[in-house]
Amino acid sequence: MLVFTLRRLSLFMFTMLLLTLLSFSLNFLFPGEAIINLSGAINATPSQLIELNEAYQTHRNFFWQYMTYLSHIINGDLGLSMASQSDISTEIVNLLPATIELSLVALLIAMLVGIPLGFIAAIKHNKLTDNLILSVSMLGYSVPVFWLGLLAILAFSINLGWFPSAGQISLLFEIELVTGIQFIDILLSDSPYKWQAFSDATAHIILPACVIAVAPATIFIRLARTSMIEVLETNYIRAASAKGLTFQQIIFRHAIRNALIRIIRHVGLQFANLVTIAMVTEVIFSWPGIGRWLIESIYQRDYTAIQSGLLVLSCFIFIVHILTDFIYAALNPLARGIKYGA
Amino acid sequence: MNLLDIRNLSIELIHDEQSILAVDKISLSMKEGEVRGLVGESGSGKSLLAQALVGVLDDKWHVHADRFHWRGIDLLHLSIEERKALLSRDIAMIFQEPMACLDPTTSIGEQLTEAIDSGQLSGFFWQRKQQRQSAAIKLLHKVGIKDHNACLSSYPHQLTEAFCQRVMIAMALARRPILLIADEPTAAMEISNEGQIFRLLASLNQLKNMSILLISHDIENITHWTNTITVMYSGQFVEAGTTTQIFSKPLHPYTRALVDSSPSANLHLPAKSRLKTLPGSIPILQHLPIGCRLGPRCPRAQQACVKAPSVTNFHGHKVSCHFPLTPPSPLPKKIIKGDN
């Protein structure tokens, strides 16, 4: 297990190195001066510019410039936003938790709905239930998310009035920012209206999370269905049934775990897709997350914000990817060994 | 009374609205305490037959039989659930490639304990786990695994093939079966391990009076362990009799060829001469010949062979051939299977 962890860590290090290399090179590829793109100081006086050039070591070669850039990132200095002239790292610290919260809830919903439905479809293979689930998943997959989001607001917020249409929590509640993850903050706060705030935040997150979850859930349905069908045809399932186990015992003791192993790695891959969908959805539901902020930065040609936002988001996706790898290793004894640890 | 009595069992593969008769009217009977060998080339439907007996075939296979008796009970009149319950209680099966037959994500201990029937356990539910554990250890000792703790906590990929097969046998023994079906238990195994597995099966047969249906493609090896042998070819019944009858006086040209193709039968051949084999190979399922399926390869085939022969019984030595080799004496033929 130690070797497995070390391998994942080294993979993380190298991927981060490549990502920073990409975001560093973006500063030179974007229009404008590299030093301005890097620092975001568009209104800098000549004396400030000299200071910045010294800070980013622009007189030395690219390698040292990159090294200085890395040290800036490690120290938490991502520059200033070109549009608002505020510190990008504090903005990201404020905005990223909301996105993490939204995308993790969406991932949870997608998994909890998609995987069991896929299993049911596989067990009822080639029957009406299977065809029904497959057609619904096809439909869900082909609906564009921006249209689905507007439709959901129209139906559930305006016509039915069940859920609020925008924001993360009602402005009436004052929640102190501690971790940034709203639900944890609410639970930590000592406000007398804690539980009202909690239910309000839940009502706010349900609609956007469900909209985000639709497309990944349909992918999980298909993945779960194929892997379950494959598992049910393996020899060990046949042997288990010859051993005298009932169908339920076979499914719950042997089939589900083996099918999950085949799915769990794809969950990590799908997460990147899910975050992209979340960015669009954040705009529709005015969710104060990093996705909306990044899209706004793109509109405003805020190059400093774009490259830092990309870096942070991809870092987050990669961490989730590694976490799913650990879950995979926990489920699969084959992956844990040194021999198969690659 | 026969333990198992099957008459005219056919297995059809339904595929794209056309059906292929993979196993064509096989009859098989077993007595209590008997070790019967089921011999045939790969693709002759031996494994299919075994899986149909235990009832683990997919939906795409259709099984028909004229008679299917298990210890005097007519299974054809029972519902599928009752039949499955009865068969899984009394019949156990071990498969070829034991490693593929063990769940790779579950430890051996878990897989072994779940095979133990809760009917065998006594006491309250909080004592069950302990009892299952000790029963599992006893089972491992029975199949000759001494280091039970290491075995129970390991996963299938950490064990060798022969070890896995022992675990499979232990699982099969968990329900105290009356019949054990061993489907090529030693395929892909080294020769020393092969001997160990066969000796284990033989001792189970002698000590516990457990009947064994031993499926193999290797007629020479199997003769050391069996009382009776049934030979199949391409899904058809070929010949059945005691091991000595089959090995020393085969009546069917196919059995003759099988016996002749074994290395010990070819010992007297001069060096670098060809071994005796039948020309050609076993037909694929999509292109089965009509009549006797051996026809195109048979050295004694004649025009009559385009019709499937009926089974002839010479003192319990049954053969399905129009022109059997050296029939003992022209005894009155007792026709069992009369489809033409």
XYZ file of C-alpha atoms in Angstrom:
682
model
C 0.000 0.000 0.000
C 2.909 2.351 0.748
C 4.348 1.773 -2.711
C 0.930 2.410 -4.200
C 0.634 5.713 -2.318
C 4.132 6.785 -3.318
C 3.391 6.029 -6.948
C 0.222 8.126 -6.831
C 2.109 10.963 -5.140
C 4.860 10.964 -7.729
C 2.228 10.930 -10.474
C 0.610 13.923 -8.775
C 3.917 15.786 -8.589
C 4.717 15.293 -12.246
C 1.242 16.173 -13.432
C 1.326 19.352 -11.375
C 4.719 20.185 -12.890
C 3.282 19.807 -16.389
C 0.185 21.833 -15.496
C 2.248 24.711 -14.111
C 4.433 24.545 -17.197
C 1.308 24.937 -19.317
C -0.073 27.841 -17.297
C 3.362 29.453 -17.282
C 3.617 29.244 -21.048
C 0.111 30.675 -21.378
C 1.488 33.983 -20.049
C 3.669 34.231 -23.135
C 0.996 33.015 -25.549
C -1.718 35.384 -24.377
C -1.670 38.818 -25.998
C 0.103 41.544 -24.076
C 3.290 41.577 -22.095
C 4.224 38.425 -20.222
C 5.024 40.233 -16.992
C 1.623 41.964 -16.989
C -0.137 38.656 -17.708
C 1.793 37.006 -14.913
C 1.178 39.601 -12.244
C -2.052 41.128 -13.463
C -0.757 44.634 -12.621
C -2.190 46.522 -15.601
C -1.919 49.946 -13.994
C 1.635 49.540 -12.750
C 3.885 52.570 -12.646
C 7.367 52.197 -14.213
C 8.915 51.813 -10.758
C 6.424 49.105 -9.840
C 7.187 47.378 -13.157
C 10.867 47.274 -12.299
C 9.973 45.725 -8.949
C 7.761 43.148 -10.652
C 10.471 42.295 -13.176
C 12.800 41.776 -10.257
C 10.205 39.638 -8.413
C 9.571 37.405 -11.456
C 13.268 37.467 -12.492
C 12.479 38.296 -16.140
C 16.106 39.164 -16.915
C 17.142 35.506 -16.452
C 16.398 32.623 -18.796
C 13.072 30.786 -19.064
C 14.096 28.031 -16.660
C 14.728 30.457 -13.809
C 11.627 32.402 -14.687
C 9.645 29.191 -14.417
C 11.302 28.385 -11.094
C 10.393 31.823 -9.751
C 6.857 31.333 -11.027
C 6.677 28.010 -9.171
C 7.901 29.596 -5.954
C 5.257 32.301 -6.318
C 2.551 29.647 -6.708
C 3.821 27.654 -3.733
C 3.746 30.827 -1.638
C 0.124 31.349 -2.660
C 0.769 34.367 -4.853
C -1.266 33.993 -8.031
C -1.132 37.655 -9.003
C -3.882 40.248 -9.234
C -7.042 40.003 -11.228
C -6.781 42.254 -14.277
C -10.464 43.133 -14.073
C -10.870 43.927 -10.377
C -7.258 44.331 -9.212
C -7.999 42.079 -6.232
C -5.800 39.238 -5.081
C -6.628 36.097 -7.098
C -5.658 33.589 -4.427
C -8.087 35.059 -1.874
C -10.824 35.069 -4.518
C -10.119 31.421 -5.319
C -10.098 30.487 -1.639
C -13.502 32.133 -1.339
C -14.989 30.641 -4.508
C -13.474 27.178 -4.893
C -15.207 25.570 -1.859
C -18.628 26.381 -3.329
C -17.666 24.593 -6.537
C -16.223 21.654 -4.617
C -19.427 21.400 -2.652
C -21.654 21.593 -5.701
C -19.679 19.153 -7.832
C -19.223 16.611 -5.037
C -22.934 16.650 -4.232
C -23.660 16.276 -7.944
C -21.196 13.386 -8.199
C -22.812 11.718 -5.213
C -26.280 12.086 -6.739
C -25.050 10.803 -10.104
C -23.443 7.757 -8.501
C -26.309 6.977 -6.147
C -28.833 7.148 -8.982
C -26.810 5.950 -11.959
C -24.990 2.916 -10.610
C -27.966 1.107 -9.012
C -30.089 1.809 -12.112
C -27.348 0.347 -14.287
C -27.179 -2.745 -12.092
C -30.930 -3.189 -12.297
C -30.779 -2.849 -16.085
C -28.049 -5.499 -16.251
C -29.934 -7.932 -14.041
C -33.045 -7.458 -16.182
C -30.927 -7.679 -19.324
C -32.959 -7.640 -22.575
C -36.223 -7.147 -20.732
C -38.560 -4.157 -20.641
C -36.890 -2.598 -17.570
C -33.515 -2.727 -19.288
C -34.785 -1.064 -22.454
C -36.649 1.571 -20.459
C -33.605 2.512 -18.394
C -31.406 2.580 -21.483
C -33.755 4.859 -23.432
C -34.129 7.238 -20.488
C -30.354 7.358 -20.095
C -29.957 8.085 -23.813
C -32.447 10.928 -23.463
C -30.703 12.325 -20.392
C -27.360 12.176 -22.107
C -28.489 14.058 -25.192
C -30.210 16.957 -23.417
C -27.898 20.025 -23.350
C -27.257 21.189 -19.810
C -27.953 24.916 -20.278
C -31.401 24.143 -21.656
C -32.069 21.579 -18.958
C -31.046 24.105 -16.291
C -33.421 26.766 -17.621
C -36.175 24.180 -17.927
C -35.612 23.056 -14.331
C -35.821 26.654 -13.095
C -39.000 27.156 -15.100
C -40.633 24.026 -13.801
C -39.469 23.689 -10.198
C -38.787 27.284 -9.196
C -41.256 29.388 -11.129
C -44.220 27.101 -11.760
C -44.077 24.767 -8.765
C -42.067 27.012 -6.452
C -40.389 24.103 -4.699
C -36.782 25.238 -4.882
C -35.097 28.644 -5.116
C -33.682 29.454 -8.538
C -30.422 31.209 -7.712
C -27.652 31.481 -5.176
C -26.175 29.272 -2.538
C -28.189 30.331 0.478
C -30.798 32.957 1.269
C -29.311 36.351 2.128
C -31.222 36.366 5.421
C -28.813 33.940 6.998
C -25.437 35.154 8.132
C -22.956 32.346 8.144
C -19.383 32.953 9.107
C -16.871 31.616 6.608
C -14.620 29.071 8.312
C -13.881 26.196 5.946
C -15.659 27.632 2.925
C -17.789 24.509 2.530
C -21.148 25.962 3.361
C -22.738 22.922 4.997
C -19.828 22.466 7.376
C -19.806 26.179 8.159
C -23.511 26.098 8.991
C -23.017 23.168 11.322
C -20.047 24.923 12.959
C -21.836 28.225 13.445
C -23.637 28.992 16.706
C -26.491 30.881 15.060
C -29.924 30.120 16.589
C -31.249 29.628 13.061
C -28.699 26.946 12.250
C -31.145 24.305 11.129
C -33.275 26.695 9.117
C -30.095 27.792 7.353
C -29.172 24.181 6.777
C -32.497 23.316 5.170
C -32.351 26.501 3.113
C -28.891 25.641 1.825
C -30.091 22.114 1.019
C -33.017 23.526 -0.958
C -30.607 25.756 -2.853
C -28.203 22.995 -3.807
C -30.726 20.357 -4.916
C -31.741 21.887 -8.242
C -28.277 22.776 -9.650
C -26.768 19.527 -8.350
C -29.493 17.476 -10.020
C -29.041 19.334 -13.292
C -25.294 18.673 -13.186
C -25.832 15.047 -12.198
C -28.056 14.130 -15.160
C -25.345 13.654 -17.797
C -22.810 11.806 -15.581
C -25.601 9.659 -14.137
C -26.536 8.451 -17.613
C -22.885 7.571 -18.258
C -22.759 5.717 -14.950
C -25.905 3.824 -15.936
C -24.228 2.592 -19.106
C -20.943 1.795 -17.378
C -22.646 -0.022 -14.533
C -24.838 -1.954 -16.931
C -21.991 -3.176 -19.151
C -19.714 -4.052 -16.271
C -22.483 -5.897 -14.429
C -23.367 -7.861 -17.562
C -19.700 -8.790 -17.963
C -19.384 -9.809 -14.321
C -22.530 -11.920 -14.430
C -21.030 -13.936 -17.297
C -17.774 -14.731 -15.504
C -16.862 -18.159 -14.242
C -16.825 -17.223 -10.583
C -20.451 -16.151 -10.705
C -21.307 -19.458 -12.360
C -19.282 -21.312 -9.736
C -21.022 -19.392 -6.974
C -24.384 -20.397 -8.346
C -23.215 -24.023 -8.562
C -22.155 -23.664 -4.926
C -25.809 -23.204 -4.069
C -25.963 -19.481 -3.357
C -29.214 -17.707 -4.138
C -29.346 -14.992 -6.782
C -29.490 -12.227 -4.158
C -26.459 -13.617 -2.373
C -24.531 -13.774 -5.637
C -25.434 -10.198 -6.549
C -24.752 -8.638 -3.160
C -21.707 -10.651 -2.119
C -19.855 -11.097 -5.379
C -21.289 -9.269 -8.371
C -21.626 -5.734 -6.987
C -18.093 -5.463 -5.677
C -16.577 -6.778 -8.884
C -18.753 -4.523 -11.026
C -17.895 -1.499 -8.865
C -14.199 -2.116 -9.435
C -14.737 -1.795 -13.146
C -16.752 1.425 -12.720
C -14.812 3.300 -10.060
C -11.893 4.239 -12.287
C -14.271 5.758 -14.823
C -15.808 7.851 -12.078
C -12.518 9.717 -11.740
C -12.388 10.272 -15.483
C -15.987 11.452 -15.619
C -15.332 13.977 -12.880
C -13.538 16.321 -15.291
C -16.614 16.243 -17.478
C -18.803 16.905 -14.479
C -16.817 19.996 -13.456
C -17.199 21.413 -16.968
C -20.951 20.938 -16.740
C -20.867 22.477 -13.256
C -19.209 25.631 -14.639
C -22.058 26.197 -17.065
C -24.646 25.390 -14.425
C -23.072 27.830 -11.971
C -23.720 30.603 -14.478
C -27.359 29.591 -14.880
C -28.051 29.262 -11.165
C -25.817 32.228 -10.157
C -23.864 29.870 -7.915
C -20.958 31.778 -6.338
C -18.393 29.250 -7.489
C -15.127 29.293 -9.362
C -16.751 28.170 -12.620
C -18.874 31.274 -12.915
C -15.888 33.417 -11.940
C -13.727 31.724 -14.577
C -16.308 32.187 -17.326
C -16.655 35.855 -16.382
C -12.859 36.192 -16.480
C -12.868 34.757 -19.987
C -15.428 37.380 -21.040
C -13.314 40.131 -19.511
C -10.042 38.811 -21.001
C -8.636 38.572 -17.499
C -5.614 36.481 -18.476
C -4.109 36.252 -14.999
C -7.375 34.948 -13.594
C -7.813 32.501 -16.483
C -4.460 30.798 -16.035
C -4.711 30.636 -12.238
C -8.291 29.382 -12.401
C -7.332 26.669 -14.869
C -4.463 25.604 -12.658
C -6.591 25.374 -9.515
C -9.513 23.598 -11.193
C -7.348 20.993 -12.879
C -5.496 20.455 -9.615
C -8.836 19.810 -7.890
C -9.937 17.362 -10.622
C -6.656 15.549 -10.362
C -6.932 15.190 -6.593
C -10.392 13.649 -6.995
C -8.937 11.341 -9.623
C -6.279 10.138 -7.184
C -8.890 9.660 -4.469
C -10.917 7.392 -6.762
C -7.732 5.445 -7.410
C -7.432 4.855 -3.678
C -11.035 3.685 -3.485
C -10.274 1.385 -6.391
C -7.295 -0.055 -4.541
C -9.369 -0.524 -1.415
C -11.947 -2.517 -3.360
C -9.553 -4.503 -5.506
C -6.948 -6.682 -3.808
C -5.168 -7.109 -7.132
C -4.329 -3.399 -7.341
C -2.924 -3.262 -3.830
C -0.001 -5.597 -4.411
C 3.422 -4.397 -5.445
C 3.283 -6.536 -8.562
C 0.150 -4.860 -9.873
C 0.723 -1.475 -8.317
C 1.264 0.387 -11.589
C -31.364 -47.924 -7.723
C -29.495 -45.556 -9.945
C -28.239 -42.368 -8.407
C -28.645 -40.419 -11.593
C -30.570 -41.540 -14.641
C -30.732 -39.330 -17.674
C -32.272 -40.406 -20.925
C -31.996 -38.522 -24.216
C -30.797 -35.192 -22.905
C -30.426 -32.565 -25.629
C -29.000 -29.079 -25.320
C -29.859 -26.542 -27.989
C -28.218 -23.198 -28.554
C -30.812 -20.642 -29.666
C -28.983 -17.987 -31.625
C -30.521 -15.475 -34.044
C -33.666 -17.539 -34.500
C -31.738 -20.617 -35.566
C -30.982 -23.398 -33.206
C -27.895 -25.571 -33.001
C -28.108 -28.941 -31.345
C -24.926 -28.869 -29.285
C -25.687 -32.010 -27.303
C -27.774 -34.606 -29.114
C -29.699 -37.132 -27.017
C -27.145 -38.211 -24.470
C -28.042 -40.866 -21.944
C -26.097 -41.156 -18.730
C -26.689 -43.206 -15.640
C -24.671 -43.410 -12.451
C -24.752 -45.745 -9.491
C -24.055 -44.794 -5.911
C -20.342 -44.696 -5.106
C -19.332 -44.959 -8.737
C -16.595 -42.970 -10.425
C -17.651 -42.401 -13.999
C -15.449 -40.809 -16.579
C -16.931 -38.620 -19.292
C -14.450 -38.504 -22.136
C -14.383 -36.577 -25.379
C -12.404 -34.047 -27.343
C -12.699 -30.361 -26.511
C -15.926 -29.096 -27.985
C -17.717 -32.402 -27.639
C -20.216 -30.942 -25.174
C -18.951 -32.589 -21.974
C -18.823 -29.354 -20.013
C -22.196 -28.285 -21.371
C -23.705 -31.539 -20.188
C -22.191 -31.095 -16.726
C -23.385 -27.499 -16.462
C -26.843 -28.525 -17.584
C -26.887 -31.124 -14.794
C -26.114 -28.514 -12.150
C -28.383 -25.975 -13.848
C -25.940 -23.114 -14.346
C -26.358 -22.639 -18.102
C -27.443 -19.245 -19.500
C -30.849 -18.521 -20.928
C -29.637 -18.974 -24.501
C -29.175 -22.716 -23.963
C -32.310 -24.854 -24.043
C -32.208 -28.218 -22.321
C -34.643 -31.068 -23.019
C -34.667 -34.577 -21.597
C -36.935 -37.581 -21.823
C -36.043 -38.676 -18.344
C -34.148 -36.994 -15.550
C -34.217 -38.971 -12.335
C -32.162 -38.152 -9.266
C -32.225 -40.905 -6.591
C -35.621 -42.019 -7.833
C -37.140 -38.539 -7.878
C -38.394 -37.402 -11.253
C -36.889 -33.950 -11.595
C -38.832 -33.114 -14.752
C -41.998 -32.866 -12.691
C -40.552 -30.430 -10.194
C -40.552 -26.681 -10.559
C -37.292 -24.967 -11.461
C -36.762 -23.675 -7.907
C -37.386 -27.078 -6.313
C -35.079 -28.751 -8.813
C -32.364 -26.171 -8.237
C -32.674 -26.531 -4.471
C -32.516 -30.329 -4.640
C -29.600 -30.408 -7.053
C -27.536 -27.753 -5.327
C -27.939 -29.669 -2.067
C -26.815 -33.003 -3.458
C -24.602 -32.233 -6.438
C -21.468 -30.145 -6.299
C -19.295 -29.165 -9.182
C -15.681 -28.170 -9.589
C -14.593 -26.421 -12.740
C -11.556 -26.206 -14.933
C -9.406 -23.101 -14.344
C -10.132 -22.918 -10.614
C -8.592 -19.484 -10.290
C -11.180 -17.995 -12.631
C -13.920 -19.650 -10.587
C -13.018 -17.885 -7.365
C -14.148 -14.318 -6.841
C -10.921 -12.279 -7.142
C -12.058 -9.583 -4.716
C -13.209 -11.775 -1.851
C -10.905 -13.668 0.484
C -10.873 -17.461 0.397
C -12.198 -17.576 3.949
C -15.303 -15.579 3.079
C -15.995 -17.629 -0.030
C -15.547 -20.889 1.813
C -17.701 -19.969 4.794
C -20.580 -18.795 2.650
C -20.672 -22.181 0.943
C -21.445 -23.854 4.262
C -25.114 -24.577 4.516
C -26.650 -22.927 7.579
C -28.690 -26.109 8.079
C -25.551 -27.870 9.273
C -24.970 -25.322 12.006
C -26.530 -25.451 15.423
C -26.822 -22.861 18.120
C -27.721 -19.221 18.168
C -26.947 -16.737 15.468
C -24.068 -15.176 17.363
C -22.364 -18.570 17.499
C -22.842 -19.167 13.767
C -19.855 -17.171 12.639
C -17.499 -19.081 14.891
C -19.010 -22.381 13.789
C -18.688 -21.474 10.139
C -15.071 -20.580 10.699
C -14.239 -23.881 12.370
C -16.197 -25.787 9.716
C -14.190 -24.016 7.030
C -10.923 -24.969 8.736
C -12.057 -28.603 8.927
C -12.900 -28.556 5.228
C -9.460 -27.222 4.385
C -7.870 -29.997 6.440
C -9.978 -32.540 4.549
C -8.559 -31.430 1.218
C -5.022 -31.513 2.581
C -4.368 -27.831 3.301
C -2.552 -27.657 6.628
C -1.841 -23.939 6.883
C -5.492 -22.968 7.155
C -5.041 -19.467 8.567
C -2.831 -18.276 5.741
C -5.168 -19.846 3.215
C -8.344 -18.366 4.668
C -6.997 -14.834 4.719
C -5.491 -14.873 1.235
C -7.036 -13.884 -2.060
C -7.266 -16.221 -5.072
C -4.472 -14.521 -7.002
C -2.061 -15.234 -4.162
C -2.492 -19.011 -4.482
C -1.394 -21.495 -7.132
C -3.823 -23.228 -9.484
C -3.594 -26.542 -7.634
C -4.190 -24.789 -4.330
C -7.226 -23.024 -5.776
C -8.558 -26.336 -7.026
C -8.210 -27.767 -3.512
C -10.162 -24.797 -2.202
C -12.801 -25.403 -4.877
C -13.036 -29.036 -3.777
C -13.350 -27.898 -0.162
C -16.214 -25.612 -1.211
C -17.824 -28.450 -3.085
C -17.540 -30.658 0.011
C -19.111 -27.983 2.198
C -22.609 -29.164 1.314
C -21.679 -32.824 1.752
C -22.670 -33.698 -1.781
C -23.602 -37.175 -2.965
C -22.303 -36.541 -6.471
C -19.295 -34.455 -7.350
C -18.952 -33.338 -10.940
C -15.332 -32.574 -11.755
C -15.042 -30.726 -15.056
C -11.430 -31.202 -16.154
C -10.177 -30.454 -12.648
C -6.545 -30.655 -13.649
C -6.523 -28.705 -16.892
C -3.578 -26.264 -16.970
C -1.943 -27.957 -14.001
C 1.444 -29.560 -13.573
C 1.611 -33.323 -13.608
C 2.558 -33.680 -9.925
C -0.331 -31.480 -8.834
C -2.592 -33.393 -11.184
C -1.804 -36.631 -9.341
C -2.500 -35.003 -5.979
C -5.919 -33.772 -7.075
C -6.880 -37.160 -8.534
C -5.679 -38.987 -5.404
C -7.736 -36.596 -3.284
C -10.829 -37.285 -5.383
C -10.220 -41.044 -5.215
C -9.875 -40.972 -1.424
C -13.099 -38.958 -1.118
C -14.805 -41.578 -3.235
C -13.522 -44.446 -1.097
C -13.900 -42.881 2.344
C -17.154 -41.012 1.915
C -18.729 -43.140 -0.817
C -19.110 -39.993 -2.882
C -19.906 -40.592 -6.526
C -17.779 -38.666 -8.984
C -18.418 -37.729 -12.577
C -14.957 -37.067 -13.900
C -14.845 -35.108 -17.133
C -11.657 -35.247 -19.140
C -10.245 -35.309 -22.634
C -7.419 -37.594 -21.619
C -8.721 -41.170 -21.765
C -5.445 -42.770 -20.745
C -5.046 -40.785 -17.550
C -8.643 -41.144 -16.530
C -8.657 -44.948 -16.712
C -6.584 -45.141 -13.509
C -9.340 -43.499 -11.502
C -12.681 -44.533 -12.969
C -14.966 -47.560 -12.732
C -16.982 -46.771 -15.834
C -16.503 -44.480 -18.790
C -18.867 -42.710 -21.164
C -17.396 -41.441 -24.418
C -18.881 -38.496 -26.300
C -18.095 -37.074 -29.697
C -19.375 -33.721 -30.960
C -22.382 -33.779 -28.682
C -23.387 -37.366 -29.489
C -23.229 -40.465 -27.370
C -20.474 -42.817 -28.549
C -19.894 -45.602 -26.102
C -20.329 -46.453 -22.438
C -19.076 -49.360 -20.374
C -16.705 -50.348 -17.626
C -13.221 -48.950 -17.822
C -11.734 -52.309 -18.881
C -14.356 -52.765 -21.576
C -13.713 -49.339 -23.000
C -9.956 -49.468 -22.771
C -9.267 -53.047 -23.833
C -12.195 -53.879 -26.103
C -13.609 -50.705 -27.573
C -16.537 -51.310 -29.914
C -16.791 -47.898 -31.522
C -14.245 -46.737 -34.117
C -13.957 -43.406 -32.292
C -13.117 -45.006 -28.955
C -10.623 -47.225 -30.745
C -8.989 -44.122 -32.219
C -8.953 -42.384 -28.821
C -7.289 -45.367 -27.163
C -4.849 -45.764 -30.023
C -3.867 -42.116 -29.967
C -2.657 -42.265 -26.361
C 1.125 -42.340 -25.977
C 1.261 -45.748 -24.268
C -0.608 -47.375 -27.168
C 1.990 -45.950 -29.520
C 5.032 -47.186 -27.612
C 5.766 -49.994 -30.065
C 5.776 -47.653 -33.040
C 9.165 -47.173 -34.724
C 10.877 -43.860 -34.147
C 9.786 -40.871 -36.235
C 6.735 -42.638 -37.615
C 3.353 -40.985 -37.462
C 1.108 -41.532 -34.448
C -2.210 -43.157 -35.104
C -4.905 -40.489 -35.246
C -8.172 -39.908 -37.036
C -7.936 -37.567 -40.010
C -9.536 -34.137 -39.698
C -10.789 -32.409 -36.586
C -13.996 -32.113 -34.597
C -16.670 -30.212 -36.580
C -17.615 -26.718 -35.406
C -21.126 -26.168 -34.106
C -22.294 -24.272 -37.200
C -21.398 -27.133 -39.566
C -22.428 -30.338 -37.890
C -22.728 -33.369 -40.205
C -26.087 -35.123 -40.324
C -26.519 -38.609 -38.945
C -23.558 -39.956 -37.039
C -21.381 -36.892 -36.523
C -18.208 -38.953 -36.721
C -19.151 -39.901 -40.291
C -16.724 -37.710 -42.270
C -13.770 -38.817 -40.134
C -14.729 -42.430 -39.518
C -12.620 -45.127 -41.211
C -15.581 -47.520 -41.217
C -18.257 -45.091 -42.424
C -20.740 -46.347 -44.976
C -23.903 -45.037 -46.527
C -26.016 -46.027 -43.527
C -24.074 -43.584 -41.352
C -26.022 -40.578 -42.695
C -28.666 -41.700 -40.244
C -27.892 -41.474 -36.548
C -27.341 -44.974 -35.160
C -29.344 -46.274 -32.210
C -27.722 -47.438 -29.007
C -26.950 -51.160 -28.828
C -26.323 -52.869 -25.517
C -23.826 -55.743 -25.273
C -23.957 -56.913 -21.629
C -23.988 -53.376 -20.290
C -21.454 -52.222 -22.835
C -23.451 -49.696 -24.821
C -22.344 -48.467 -28.200
C -23.919 -46.179 -30.745
C -22.637 -47.315 -34.135
C -24.030 -49.011 -37.249
C -20.844 -50.994 -37.739
C -19.269 -51.642 -34.339
C -15.827 -53.256 -34.143
C -15.780 -56.954 -33.242
C -19.205 -57.296 -31.682
C -18.877 -60.207 -29.249
C -21.593 -62.601 -30.384
C -24.783 -61.902 -32.273
C -26.795 -61.503 -29.088
C -30.334 -60.207 -29.358
C -29.853 -56.489 -29.598
C -31.726 -54.503 -27.031
C -32.609 -51.230 -28.610
C -32.782 -48.436 -26.122
C -32.957 -45.415 -28.283
C -35.253 -45.809 -31.279
C -35.384 -42.654 -33.308
C -35.196 -44.406 -36.667
